[in-house]
GROMACS .gro file of C-alpha atoms in nm:
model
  412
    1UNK     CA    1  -2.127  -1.675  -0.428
    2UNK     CA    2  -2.214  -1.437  -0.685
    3UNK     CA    3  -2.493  -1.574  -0.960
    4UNK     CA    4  -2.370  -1.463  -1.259
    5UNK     CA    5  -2.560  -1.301  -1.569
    6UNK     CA    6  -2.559  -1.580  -1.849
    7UNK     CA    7  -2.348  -1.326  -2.077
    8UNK     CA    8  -2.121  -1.285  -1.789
    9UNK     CA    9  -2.072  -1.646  -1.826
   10UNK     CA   10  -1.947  -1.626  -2.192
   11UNK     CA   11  -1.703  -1.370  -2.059
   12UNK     CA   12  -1.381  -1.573  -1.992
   13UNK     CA   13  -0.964  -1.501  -1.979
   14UNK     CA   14  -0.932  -1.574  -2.339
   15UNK     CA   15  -0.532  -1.560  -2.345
   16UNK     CA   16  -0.506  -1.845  -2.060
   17UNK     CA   17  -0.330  -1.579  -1.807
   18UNK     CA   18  -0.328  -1.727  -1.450
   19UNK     CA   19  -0.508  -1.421  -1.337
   20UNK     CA   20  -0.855  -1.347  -1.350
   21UNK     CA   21  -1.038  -1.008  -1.520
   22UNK     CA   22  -1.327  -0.859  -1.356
   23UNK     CA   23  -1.621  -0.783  -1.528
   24UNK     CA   24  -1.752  -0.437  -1.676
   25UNK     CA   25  -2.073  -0.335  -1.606
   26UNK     CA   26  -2.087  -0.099  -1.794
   27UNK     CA   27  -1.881   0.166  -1.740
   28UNK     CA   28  -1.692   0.036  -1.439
   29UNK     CA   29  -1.305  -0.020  -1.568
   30UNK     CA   30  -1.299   0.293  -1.211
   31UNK     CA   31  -1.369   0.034  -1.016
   32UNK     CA   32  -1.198  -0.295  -1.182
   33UNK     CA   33  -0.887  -0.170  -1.181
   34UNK     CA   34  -0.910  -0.027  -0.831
   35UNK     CA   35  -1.027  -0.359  -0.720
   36UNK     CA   36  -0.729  -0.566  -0.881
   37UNK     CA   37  -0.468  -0.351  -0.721
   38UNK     CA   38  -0.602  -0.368  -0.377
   39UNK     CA   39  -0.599  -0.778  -0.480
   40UNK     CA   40  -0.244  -0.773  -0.574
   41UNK     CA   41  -0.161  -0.607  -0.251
   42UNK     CA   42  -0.036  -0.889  -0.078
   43UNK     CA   43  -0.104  -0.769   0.320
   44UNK     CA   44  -0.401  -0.621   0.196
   45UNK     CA   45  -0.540  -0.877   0.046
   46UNK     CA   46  -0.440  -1.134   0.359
   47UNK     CA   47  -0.580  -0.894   0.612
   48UNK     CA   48  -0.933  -0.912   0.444
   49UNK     CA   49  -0.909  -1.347   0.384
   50UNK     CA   50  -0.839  -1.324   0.774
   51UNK     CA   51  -1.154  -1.138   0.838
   52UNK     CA   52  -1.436  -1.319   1.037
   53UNK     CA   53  -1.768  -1.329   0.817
   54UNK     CA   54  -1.997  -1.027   0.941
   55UNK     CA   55  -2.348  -0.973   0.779
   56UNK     CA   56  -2.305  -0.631   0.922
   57UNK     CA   57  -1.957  -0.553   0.755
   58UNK     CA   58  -2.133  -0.601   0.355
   59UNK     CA   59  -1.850  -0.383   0.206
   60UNK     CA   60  -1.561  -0.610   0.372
   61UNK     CA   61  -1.767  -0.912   0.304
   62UNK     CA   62  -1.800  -0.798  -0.075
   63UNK     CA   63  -1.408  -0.744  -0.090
   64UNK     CA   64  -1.342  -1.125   0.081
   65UNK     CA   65  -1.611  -1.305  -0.144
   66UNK     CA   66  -1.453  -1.130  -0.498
   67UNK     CA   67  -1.044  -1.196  -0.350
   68UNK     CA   68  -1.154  -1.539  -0.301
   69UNK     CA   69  -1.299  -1.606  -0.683
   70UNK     CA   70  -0.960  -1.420  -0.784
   71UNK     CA   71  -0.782  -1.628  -0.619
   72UNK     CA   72  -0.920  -1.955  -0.835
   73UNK     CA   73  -0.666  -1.924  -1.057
   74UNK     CA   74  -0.731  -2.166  -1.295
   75UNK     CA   75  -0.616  -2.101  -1.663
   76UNK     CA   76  -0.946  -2.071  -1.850
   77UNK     CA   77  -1.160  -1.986  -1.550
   78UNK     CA   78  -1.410  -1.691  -1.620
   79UNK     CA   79  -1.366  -1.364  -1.539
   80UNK     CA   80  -1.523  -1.286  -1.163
   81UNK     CA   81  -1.903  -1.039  -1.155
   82UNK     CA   82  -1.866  -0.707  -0.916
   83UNK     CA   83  -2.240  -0.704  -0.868
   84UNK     CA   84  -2.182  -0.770  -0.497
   85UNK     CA   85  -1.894  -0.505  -0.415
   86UNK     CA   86  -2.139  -0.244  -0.661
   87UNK     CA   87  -2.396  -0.278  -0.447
   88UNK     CA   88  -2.237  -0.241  -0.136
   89UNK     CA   89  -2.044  -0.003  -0.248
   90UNK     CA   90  -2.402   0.197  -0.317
   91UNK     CA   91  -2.338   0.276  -0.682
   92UNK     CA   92  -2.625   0.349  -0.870
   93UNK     CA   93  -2.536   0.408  -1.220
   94UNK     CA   94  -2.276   0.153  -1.370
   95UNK     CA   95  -2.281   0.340  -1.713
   96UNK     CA   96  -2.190   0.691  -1.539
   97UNK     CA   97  -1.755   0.720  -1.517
   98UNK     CA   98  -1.636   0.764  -1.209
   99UNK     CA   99  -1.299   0.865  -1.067
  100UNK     CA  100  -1.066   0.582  -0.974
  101UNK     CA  101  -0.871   0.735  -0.688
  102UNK     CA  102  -1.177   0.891  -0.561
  103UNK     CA  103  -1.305   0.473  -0.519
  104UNK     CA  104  -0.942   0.363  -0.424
  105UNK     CA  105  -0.947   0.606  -0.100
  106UNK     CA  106  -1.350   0.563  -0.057
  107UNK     CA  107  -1.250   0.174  -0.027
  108UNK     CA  108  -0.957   0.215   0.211
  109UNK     CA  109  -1.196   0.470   0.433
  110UNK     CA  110  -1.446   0.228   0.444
  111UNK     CA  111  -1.287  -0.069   0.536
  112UNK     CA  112  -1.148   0.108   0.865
  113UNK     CA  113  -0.795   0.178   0.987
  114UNK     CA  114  -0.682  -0.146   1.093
  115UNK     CA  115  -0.729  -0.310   0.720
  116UNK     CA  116  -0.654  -0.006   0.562
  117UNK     CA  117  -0.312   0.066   0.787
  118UNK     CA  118  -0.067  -0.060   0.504
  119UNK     CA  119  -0.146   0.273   0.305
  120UNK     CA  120  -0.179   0.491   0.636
  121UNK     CA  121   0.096   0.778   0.621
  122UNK     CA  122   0.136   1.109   0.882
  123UNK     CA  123   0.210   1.416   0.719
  124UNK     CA  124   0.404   1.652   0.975
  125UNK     CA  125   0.291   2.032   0.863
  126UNK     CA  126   0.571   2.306   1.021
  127UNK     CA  127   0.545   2.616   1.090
  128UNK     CA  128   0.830   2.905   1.153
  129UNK     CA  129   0.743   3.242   1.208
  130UNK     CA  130   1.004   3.574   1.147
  131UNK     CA  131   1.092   3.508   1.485
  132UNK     CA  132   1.193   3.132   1.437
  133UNK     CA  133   0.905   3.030   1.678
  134UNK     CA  134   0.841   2.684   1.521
  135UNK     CA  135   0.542   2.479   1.531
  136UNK     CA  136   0.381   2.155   1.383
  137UNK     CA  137   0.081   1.944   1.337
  138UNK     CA  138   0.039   1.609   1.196
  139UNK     CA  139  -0.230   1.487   0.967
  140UNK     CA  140  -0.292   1.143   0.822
  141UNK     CA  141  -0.245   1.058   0.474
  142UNK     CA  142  -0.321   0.759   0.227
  143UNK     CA  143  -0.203   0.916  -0.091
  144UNK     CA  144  -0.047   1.227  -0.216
  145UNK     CA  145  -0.159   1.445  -0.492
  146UNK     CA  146   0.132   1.574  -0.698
  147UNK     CA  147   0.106   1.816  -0.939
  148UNK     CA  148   0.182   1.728  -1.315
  149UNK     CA  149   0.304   2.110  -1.441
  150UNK     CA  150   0.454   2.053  -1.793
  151UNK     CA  151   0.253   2.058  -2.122
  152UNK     CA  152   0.475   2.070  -2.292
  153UNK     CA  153   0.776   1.758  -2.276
  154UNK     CA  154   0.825   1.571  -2.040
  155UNK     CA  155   0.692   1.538  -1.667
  156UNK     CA  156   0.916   1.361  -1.369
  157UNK     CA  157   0.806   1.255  -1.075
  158UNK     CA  158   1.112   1.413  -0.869
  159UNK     CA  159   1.007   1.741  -1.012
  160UNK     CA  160   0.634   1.675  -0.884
  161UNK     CA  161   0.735   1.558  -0.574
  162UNK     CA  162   1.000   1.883  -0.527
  163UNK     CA  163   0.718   2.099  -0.614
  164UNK     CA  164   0.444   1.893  -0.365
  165UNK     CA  165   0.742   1.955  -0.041
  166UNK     CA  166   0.852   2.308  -0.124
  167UNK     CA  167   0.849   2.554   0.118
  168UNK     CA  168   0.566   2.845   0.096
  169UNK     CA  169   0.612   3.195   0.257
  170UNK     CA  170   0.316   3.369   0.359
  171UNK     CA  171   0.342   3.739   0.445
  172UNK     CA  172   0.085   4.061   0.454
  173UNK     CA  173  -0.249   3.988   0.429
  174UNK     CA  174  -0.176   3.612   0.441
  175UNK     CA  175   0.029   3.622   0.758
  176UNK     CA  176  -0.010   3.348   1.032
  177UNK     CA  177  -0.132   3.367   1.419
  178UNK     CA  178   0.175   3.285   1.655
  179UNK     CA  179   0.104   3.189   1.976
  180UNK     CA  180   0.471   3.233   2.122
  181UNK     CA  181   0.493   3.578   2.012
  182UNK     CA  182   0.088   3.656   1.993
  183UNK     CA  183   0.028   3.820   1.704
  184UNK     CA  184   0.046   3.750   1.346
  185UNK     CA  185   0.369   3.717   1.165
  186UNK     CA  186   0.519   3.607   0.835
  187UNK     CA  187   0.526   3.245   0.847
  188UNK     CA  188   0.725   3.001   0.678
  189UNK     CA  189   0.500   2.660   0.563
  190UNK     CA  190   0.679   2.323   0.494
  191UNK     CA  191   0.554   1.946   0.465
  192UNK     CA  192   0.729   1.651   0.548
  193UNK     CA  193   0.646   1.255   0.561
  194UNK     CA  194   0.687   1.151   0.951
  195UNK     CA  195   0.583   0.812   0.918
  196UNK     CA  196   0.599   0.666   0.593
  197UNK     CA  197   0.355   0.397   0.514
  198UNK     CA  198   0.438   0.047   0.363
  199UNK     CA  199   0.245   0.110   0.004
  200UNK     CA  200   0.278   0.507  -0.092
  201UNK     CA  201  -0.003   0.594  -0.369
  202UNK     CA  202   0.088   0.880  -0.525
  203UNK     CA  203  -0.231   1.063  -0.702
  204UNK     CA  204  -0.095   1.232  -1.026
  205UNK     CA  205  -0.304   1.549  -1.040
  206UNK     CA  206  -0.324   1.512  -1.427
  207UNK     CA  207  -0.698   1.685  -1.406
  208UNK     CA  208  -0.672   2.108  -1.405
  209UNK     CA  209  -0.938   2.335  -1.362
  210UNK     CA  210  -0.900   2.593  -1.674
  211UNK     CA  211  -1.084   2.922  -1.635
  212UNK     CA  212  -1.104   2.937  -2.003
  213UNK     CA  213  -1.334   2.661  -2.103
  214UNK     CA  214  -1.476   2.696  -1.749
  215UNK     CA  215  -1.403   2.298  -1.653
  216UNK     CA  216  -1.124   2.047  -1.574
  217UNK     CA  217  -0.888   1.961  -1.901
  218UNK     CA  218  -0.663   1.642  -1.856
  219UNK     CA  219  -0.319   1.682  -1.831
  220UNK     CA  220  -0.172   1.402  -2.055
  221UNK     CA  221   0.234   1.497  -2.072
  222UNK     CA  222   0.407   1.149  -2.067
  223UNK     CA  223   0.629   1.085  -1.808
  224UNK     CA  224   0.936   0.748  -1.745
  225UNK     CA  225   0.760   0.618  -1.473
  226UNK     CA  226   1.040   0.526  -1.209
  227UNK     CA  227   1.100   0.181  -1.068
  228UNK     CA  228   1.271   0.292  -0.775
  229UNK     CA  229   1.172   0.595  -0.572
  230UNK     CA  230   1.445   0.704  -0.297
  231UNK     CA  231   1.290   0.892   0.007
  232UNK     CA  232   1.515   0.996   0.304
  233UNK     CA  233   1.657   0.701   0.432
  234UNK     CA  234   1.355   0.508   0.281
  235UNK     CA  235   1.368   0.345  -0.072
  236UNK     CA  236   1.058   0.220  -0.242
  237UNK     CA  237   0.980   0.020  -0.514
  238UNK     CA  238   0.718   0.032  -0.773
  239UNK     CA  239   0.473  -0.238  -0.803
  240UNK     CA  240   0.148  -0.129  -0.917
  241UNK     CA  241  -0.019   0.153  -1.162
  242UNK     CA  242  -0.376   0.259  -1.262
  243UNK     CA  243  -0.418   0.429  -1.574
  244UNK     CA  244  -0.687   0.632  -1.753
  245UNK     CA  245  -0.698   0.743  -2.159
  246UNK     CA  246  -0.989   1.001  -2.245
  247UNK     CA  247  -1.117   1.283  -2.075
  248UNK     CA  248  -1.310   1.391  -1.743
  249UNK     CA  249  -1.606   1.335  -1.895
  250UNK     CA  250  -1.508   0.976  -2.090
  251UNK     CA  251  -1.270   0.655  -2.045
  252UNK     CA  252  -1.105   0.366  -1.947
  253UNK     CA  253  -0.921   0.215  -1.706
  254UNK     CA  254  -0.682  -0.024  -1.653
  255UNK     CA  255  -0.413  -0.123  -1.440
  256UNK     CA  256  -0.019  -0.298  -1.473
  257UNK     CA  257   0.071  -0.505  -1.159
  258UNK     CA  258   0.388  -0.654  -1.072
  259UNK     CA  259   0.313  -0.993  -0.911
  260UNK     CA  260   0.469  -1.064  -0.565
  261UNK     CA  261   0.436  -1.451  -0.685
  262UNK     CA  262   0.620  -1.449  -1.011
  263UNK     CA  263   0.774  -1.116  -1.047
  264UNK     CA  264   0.617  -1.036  -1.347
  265UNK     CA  265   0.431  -0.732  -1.451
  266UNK     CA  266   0.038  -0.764  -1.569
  267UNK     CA  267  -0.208  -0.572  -1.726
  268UNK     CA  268  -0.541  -0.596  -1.630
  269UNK     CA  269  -0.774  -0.450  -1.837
  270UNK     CA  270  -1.170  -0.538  -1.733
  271UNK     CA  271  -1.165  -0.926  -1.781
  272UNK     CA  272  -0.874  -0.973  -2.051
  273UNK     CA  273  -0.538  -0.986  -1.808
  274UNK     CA  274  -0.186  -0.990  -2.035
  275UNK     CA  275   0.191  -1.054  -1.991
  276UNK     CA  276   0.348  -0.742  -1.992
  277UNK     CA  277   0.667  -0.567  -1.905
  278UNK     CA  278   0.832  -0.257  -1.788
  279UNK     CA  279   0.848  -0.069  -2.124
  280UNK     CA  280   0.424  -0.003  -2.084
  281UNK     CA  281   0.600   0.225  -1.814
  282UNK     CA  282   0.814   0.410  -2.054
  283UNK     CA  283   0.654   0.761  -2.184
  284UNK     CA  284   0.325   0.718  -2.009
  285UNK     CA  285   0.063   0.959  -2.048
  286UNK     CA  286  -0.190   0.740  -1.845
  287UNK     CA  287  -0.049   0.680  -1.555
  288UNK     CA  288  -0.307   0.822  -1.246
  289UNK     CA  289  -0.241   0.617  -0.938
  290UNK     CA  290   0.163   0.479  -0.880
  291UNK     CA  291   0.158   0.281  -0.608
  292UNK     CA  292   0.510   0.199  -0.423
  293UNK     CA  293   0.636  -0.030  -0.166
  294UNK     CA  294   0.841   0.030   0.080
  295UNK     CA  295   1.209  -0.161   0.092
  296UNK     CA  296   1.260  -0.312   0.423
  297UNK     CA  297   1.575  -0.248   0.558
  298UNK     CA  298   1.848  -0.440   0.715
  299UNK     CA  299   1.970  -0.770   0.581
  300UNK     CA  300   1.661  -0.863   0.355
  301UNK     CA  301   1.733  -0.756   0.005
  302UNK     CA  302   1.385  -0.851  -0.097
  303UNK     CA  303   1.014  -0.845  -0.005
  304UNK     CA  304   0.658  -0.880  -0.125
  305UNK     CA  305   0.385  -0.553  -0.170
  306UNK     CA  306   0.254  -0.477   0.141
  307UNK     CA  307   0.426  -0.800   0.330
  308UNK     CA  308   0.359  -0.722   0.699
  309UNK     CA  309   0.737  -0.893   0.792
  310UNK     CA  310   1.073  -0.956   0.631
  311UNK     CA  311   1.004  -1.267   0.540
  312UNK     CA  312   1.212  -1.516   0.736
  313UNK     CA  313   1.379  -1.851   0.602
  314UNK     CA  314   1.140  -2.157   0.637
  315UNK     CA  315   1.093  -2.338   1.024
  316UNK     CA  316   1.009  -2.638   1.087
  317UNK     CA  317   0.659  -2.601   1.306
  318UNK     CA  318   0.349  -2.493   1.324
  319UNK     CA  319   0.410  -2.170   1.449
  320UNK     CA  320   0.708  -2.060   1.136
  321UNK     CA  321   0.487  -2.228   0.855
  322UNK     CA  322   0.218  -2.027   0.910
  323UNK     CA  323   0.465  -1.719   0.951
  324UNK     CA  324   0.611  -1.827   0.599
  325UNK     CA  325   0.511  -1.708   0.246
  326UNK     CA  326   0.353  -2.012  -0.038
  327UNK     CA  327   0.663  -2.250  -0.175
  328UNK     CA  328   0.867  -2.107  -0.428
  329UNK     CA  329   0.850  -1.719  -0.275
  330UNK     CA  330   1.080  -1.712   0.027
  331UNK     CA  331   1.319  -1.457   0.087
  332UNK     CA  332   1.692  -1.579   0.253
  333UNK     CA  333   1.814  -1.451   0.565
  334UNK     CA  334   2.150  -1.309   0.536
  335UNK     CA  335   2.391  -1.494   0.762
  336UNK     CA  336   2.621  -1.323   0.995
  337UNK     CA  337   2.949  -1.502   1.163
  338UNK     CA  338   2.824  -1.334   1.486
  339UNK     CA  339   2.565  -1.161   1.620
  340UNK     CA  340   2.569  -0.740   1.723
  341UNK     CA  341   2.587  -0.612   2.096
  342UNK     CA  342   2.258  -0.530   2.046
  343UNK     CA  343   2.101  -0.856   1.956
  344UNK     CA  344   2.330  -1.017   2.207
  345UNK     CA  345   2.127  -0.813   2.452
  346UNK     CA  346   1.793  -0.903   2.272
  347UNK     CA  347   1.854  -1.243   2.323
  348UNK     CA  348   1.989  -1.291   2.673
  349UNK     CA  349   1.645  -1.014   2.776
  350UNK     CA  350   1.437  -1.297   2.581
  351UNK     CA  351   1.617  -1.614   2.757
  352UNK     CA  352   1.626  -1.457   3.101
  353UNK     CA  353   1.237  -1.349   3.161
  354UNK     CA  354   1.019  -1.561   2.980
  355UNK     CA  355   0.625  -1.539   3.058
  356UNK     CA  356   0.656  -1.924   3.178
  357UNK     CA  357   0.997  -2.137   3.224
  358UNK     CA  358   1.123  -2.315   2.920
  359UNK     CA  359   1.203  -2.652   2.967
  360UNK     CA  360   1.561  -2.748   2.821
  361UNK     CA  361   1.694  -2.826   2.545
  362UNK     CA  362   1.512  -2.546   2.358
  363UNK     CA  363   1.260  -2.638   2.107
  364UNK     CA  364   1.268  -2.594   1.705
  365UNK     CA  365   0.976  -2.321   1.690
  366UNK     CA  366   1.150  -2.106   1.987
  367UNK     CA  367   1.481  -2.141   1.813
  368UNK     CA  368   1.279  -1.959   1.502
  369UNK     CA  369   1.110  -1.723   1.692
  370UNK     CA  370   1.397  -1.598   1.845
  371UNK     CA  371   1.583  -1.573   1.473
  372UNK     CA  372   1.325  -1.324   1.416
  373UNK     CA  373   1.425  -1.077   1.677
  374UNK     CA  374   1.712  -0.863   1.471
  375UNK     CA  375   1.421  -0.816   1.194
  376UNK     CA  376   1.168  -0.725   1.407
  377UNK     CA  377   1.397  -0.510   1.614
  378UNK     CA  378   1.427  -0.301   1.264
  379UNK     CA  379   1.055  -0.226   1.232
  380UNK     CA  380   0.906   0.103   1.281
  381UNK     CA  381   0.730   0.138   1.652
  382UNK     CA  382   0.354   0.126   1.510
  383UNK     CA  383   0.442  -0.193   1.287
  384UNK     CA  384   0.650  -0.368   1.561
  385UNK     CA  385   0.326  -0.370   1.798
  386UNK     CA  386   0.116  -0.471   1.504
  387UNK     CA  387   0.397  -0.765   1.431
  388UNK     CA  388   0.429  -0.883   1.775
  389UNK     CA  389   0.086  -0.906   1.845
  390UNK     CA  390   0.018  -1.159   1.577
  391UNK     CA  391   0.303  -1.374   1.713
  392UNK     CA  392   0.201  -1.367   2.031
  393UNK     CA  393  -0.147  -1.492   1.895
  394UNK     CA  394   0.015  -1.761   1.676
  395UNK     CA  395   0.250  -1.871   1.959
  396UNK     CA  396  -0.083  -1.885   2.193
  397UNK     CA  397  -0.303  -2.098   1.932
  398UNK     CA  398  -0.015  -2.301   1.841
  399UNK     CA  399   0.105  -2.391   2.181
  400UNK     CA  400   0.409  -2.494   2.113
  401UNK     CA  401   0.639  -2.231   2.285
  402UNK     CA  402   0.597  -1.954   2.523
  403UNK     CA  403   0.778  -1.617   2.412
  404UNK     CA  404   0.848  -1.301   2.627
  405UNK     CA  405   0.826  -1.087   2.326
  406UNK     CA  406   0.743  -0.766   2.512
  407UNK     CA  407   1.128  -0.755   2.628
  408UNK     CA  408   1.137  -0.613   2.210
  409UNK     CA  409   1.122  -0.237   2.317
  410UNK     CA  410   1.013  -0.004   2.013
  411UNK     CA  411   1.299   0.216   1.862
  412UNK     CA  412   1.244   0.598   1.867
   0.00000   0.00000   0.00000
């Protein structure tokens, strides 16, 4: 446990908020805000608790010891010291600003792929020559940088997003190699999301290099930041932003989080956290970092930032309460009068070839896993192998039912 500096002490949530405020050591708001919206990430933020204790893993170690003291959330209780994730975080000046996305993606690098794969993204980058030869690489992403154009009026983020996904033709000097027809030609360049992640940061470029005054100028248009962000067949839903007022050179930041406990939005500003509400989100010039989460489709209408499954209605056992979100958060499972084809299939695959025999009748916790199979049948491939490992590790440590989950094949 941290020791904290006597005047750290004195520091304390004045306006009784539930939450907790970090402490500023000087010029660290960067790094306060970056760290309660990781916190507030609700996979995130389980993913690290789960971690086994590592001397050699200080950043990760850092991150668990600071959730934990947020997550004392006693009204009154003092706002938590950062010493520990500075340090390992090698960060020699606290007085010197520093860029919050730049320590939001330094974090998520850090921490490796596995913690970090609730922001993880692929890019697909095409390319179509004059001959329509077409060709594509992919490239891994954990936020997008889209360009804030307007000075003048208003910015919106469809416009920015338009402009990040247009099309660019090269031709002359700028032509690209193509290997089908081996030579260069005028090439057509597009971008498109091939797997979208479960939390999409978006990086408002707000900061422009001006050849005038020979330095970046901040970009401080205001902009309706949207609620709801429609992608493809994806929809995602705000829950998190990180702002900045001042310049490059000076600032502050601070973030507004929407709780996944009570559904209410915060602000967390260094160790004072507020009530707030949507209308901060109205005509924002400060918003830096929007953070969104991804809907989950199918028959759950709701779900939590970052939760790793469509939550599923309350079992009895060992195995579905550990599966289940705290009292008082639980999403319902919509009902049907009878199951698909599809499931029908699912099921009789799952009763047929089990990895031992099932004594009759069946029991409550294989009744529960089995009402998870149309959700988890709806999960992307990556996060379906990711799901139905942890069950089968629950299922083993509980040992109360044996599951032939593998008969779950991923959808294309």
């Amino acid at each position: 446990m941290n020791i904290m500096d006597p005047k750290e002490r004195r520091q304390t949530n004045q306006d009784r908020c539930s939450y907790r405020g970090l402490n500023n050591r000087g010029a660290t708001s960067y790094l306060n805000a970056t760290l309660q919206v990781l916190f507030m990430t609700k996979s995130f933020r389980e993913r690290v608790m789960r971690v086994p204790s590592d001397p050699n893993e200080k950043l990760v170690s850092a991150l668990k010891e600071i959730f934990q003291e947020l997550s004392n959330q006693d009204n009154g209780a003092p706002s938590v010291s950062t010493r520990g994730i500075i340090t390992s975080l090698g960060i020699q000046n606290v007085y010197e600003q520093q860029d919050a996305v730049e320590y939001f993606l330094d974090i998520l690098e850090k921490v490796g792929p596995t913690l970090a794969e609730v922001f993880s993204g692929t890019l697909r980058n095409i390319r179509i020559c004059s001959e329509n030869h077409k060709s594509h690489d992919d490239s891994p992403f954990k936020s997008l940088q889209i360009p804030v154009n307007p000075r003048d009026g208003q910015f919106k983020l469809e416009d920015g997003l338009d402009k990040y996904f247009e099309s660019a033709i090269l031709v002359e000097d700028d032509q690209m190699y193509c290997d089908e027809c081996d030579e260069k030609r005028d090439t057509t360049l597009s971008c498109e999301i091939h797997e979208y992640p479960e939390i999409l940061p978006l990086h408002l470029k707000r900061f422009e290099y001006v050849n005038r005054v020979c330095g970046f100028v901040k970009n401080d248009c205001p902009m309706d930041v949207p609620l709801h962000l429609p992608l493809q067949e994806h929809e995602y839903s705000l829950y998190a932003v990180i702002n900045h007022t001042g310049t490059r050179f000076g600032g502050h930041y601070t973030a507004v989080i929407r709780s996944f406990t009570d559904d209410k939005w915060y602000r967390f500003d260094d160790r004072c956290v507020t009530v707030t509400d949507e209308s901060e989100l109205k005509r924002s010039g400060e918003a830096l970092l929007l953070l969104y989460q991804k809907k989950p489709t199918g028959s759950f209408d709701d779900s939590e930032p970052g939760s790793p499954l469509p939550e599923p209605a309350a079992g009895p056992s060992t195995s579905a309460a550990v599966l289940t979100a705290p009292p008082g958060r639980r999403a319902q499972r919509r009902v049907r009068e009878q199951p698909s084809e599809v499931e029908m299939q699912l099921l009789e695959a799952l009763r047929t070839h089990p990895l031992a025999p099932a004594a009759p009748p069946r029991s409550e916790d294989e009744l529960f896993l089995l009402s998870l199979v149309p959700s988890l049948q709806r999960l992307p491939p990556q996060k379906k192998e990711f799901v139905k490992f942890h069950i089968h590790k629950l299922i083993y440590e509980s040992s109360t039912v044996v599951l032939n989950l593998e008969q779950v094949e991923p959808t294309e």
